[in-house]
Amino acid sequence: MSRLNVLVVVLSVSLVSGCASTRTAVAPDSPTWAPRQTQVDERYVSYVNALAKQRGTRVYWVNPPVKTVTGPIAAR
């Protein structure tokens, strides 16, 4: 075998063994699912409204900012 063939074989074996050692195909140990809800970000809304009031303007919220919150999982 020539040196190039040996190098190709060694590189391909090391590449295949490196891909086989990753844990991407394994399921997680504990479930990471948590129920998520969106609600209006009242803190930001009140901040912007107060700032607008100081400047003598008024804000009309067409699409108020929302934040995602996670809730507890109900006990069974």
JSON list of N, CA and C in Angstrom, two decimals, residues 31 33-35 72-76:
[
{"chain": "A", "resi": 31, "resn": "PRO", "atom": "N", "xyz": [-36.55, 14.27, 31.69]},
{"chain": "A", "resi": 31, "resn": "PRO", "atom": "CA", "xyz": [-37.28, 15.06, 30.71]},
{"chain": "A", "resi": 31, "resn": "PRO", "atom": "C", "xyz": [-37.07, 16.55, 30.93]},
{"chain": "A", "resi": 33, "resn": "TRP", "atom": "N", "xyz": [-38.98, 18.84, 29.37]},
{"chain": "A", "resi": 33, "resn": "TRP", "atom": "CA", "xyz": [-40.19, 19.53, 28.96]},
{"chain": "A", "resi": 33, "resn": "TRP", "atom": "C", "xyz": [-40.82, 20.21, 30.15]},
{"chain": "A", "resi": 34, "resn": "ALA", "atom": "N", "xyz": [-41.19, 21.44, 29.97]},
{"chain": "A", "resi": 34, "resn": "ALA", "atom": "CA", "xyz": [-41.92, 22.19, 30.98]},
{"chain": "A", "resi": 34, "resn": "ALA", "atom": "C", "xyz": [-42.97, 23.01, 30.24]},
{"chain": "A", "resi": 35, "resn": "PRO", "atom": "N", "xyz": [-44.19, 23.10, 30.77]},
{"chain": "A", "resi": 35, "resn": "PRO", "atom": "CA", "xyz": [-45.21, 23.87, 30.07]},
{"chain": "A", "resi": 35, "resn": "PRO", "atom": "C", "xyz": [-44.83, 25.35, 30.02]},
{"chain": "A", "resi": 72, "resn": "PRO", "atom": "N", "xyz": [-45.27, 25.26, 36.63]},
{"chain": "A", "resi": 72, "resn": "PRO", "atom": "CA", "xyz": [-44.97, 23.96, 37.25]},
{"chain": "A", "resi": 72, "resn": "PRO", "atom": "C", "xyz": [-45.75, 22.85, 36.55]},
{"chain": "A", "resi": 73, "resn": "ILE", "atom": "N", "xyz": [-45.18, 21.68, 36.54]},
{"chain": "A", "resi": 73, "resn": "ILE", "atom": "CA", "xyz": [-45.86, 20.52, 36.00]},
{"chain": "A", "resi": 73, "resn": "ILE", "atom": "C", "xyz": [-46.82, 20.01, 37.06]},
{"chain": "A", "resi": 74, "resn": "ALA", "atom": "N", "xyz": [-48.06, 19.78, 36.70]},
{"chain": "A", "resi": 74, "resn": "ALA", "atom": "CA", "xyz": [-49.07, 19.35, 37.66]},
{"chain": "A", "resi": 74, "resn": "ALA", "atom": "C", "xyz": [-48.74, 17.96, 38.20]},
{"chain": "A", "resi": 75, "resn": "ALA", "atom": "N", "xyz": [-48.96, 17.78, 39.48]},
{"chain": "A", "resi": 75, "resn": "ALA", "atom": "CA", "xyz": [-48.72, 16.47, 40.10]},
{"chain": "A", "resi": 75, "resn": "ALA", "atom": "C", "xyz": [-49.82, 15.50, 39.71]},
{"chain": "A", "resi": 76, "resn": "ARG", "atom": "N", "xyz": [-49.46, 14.27, 39.52]},
{"chain": "A", "resi": 76, "resn": "ARG", "atom": "CA", "xyz": [-50.44, 13.27, 39.11]},
{"chain": "A", "resi": 76, "resn": "ARG", "atom": "C", "xyz": [-50.87, 12.42, 40.25]}
]
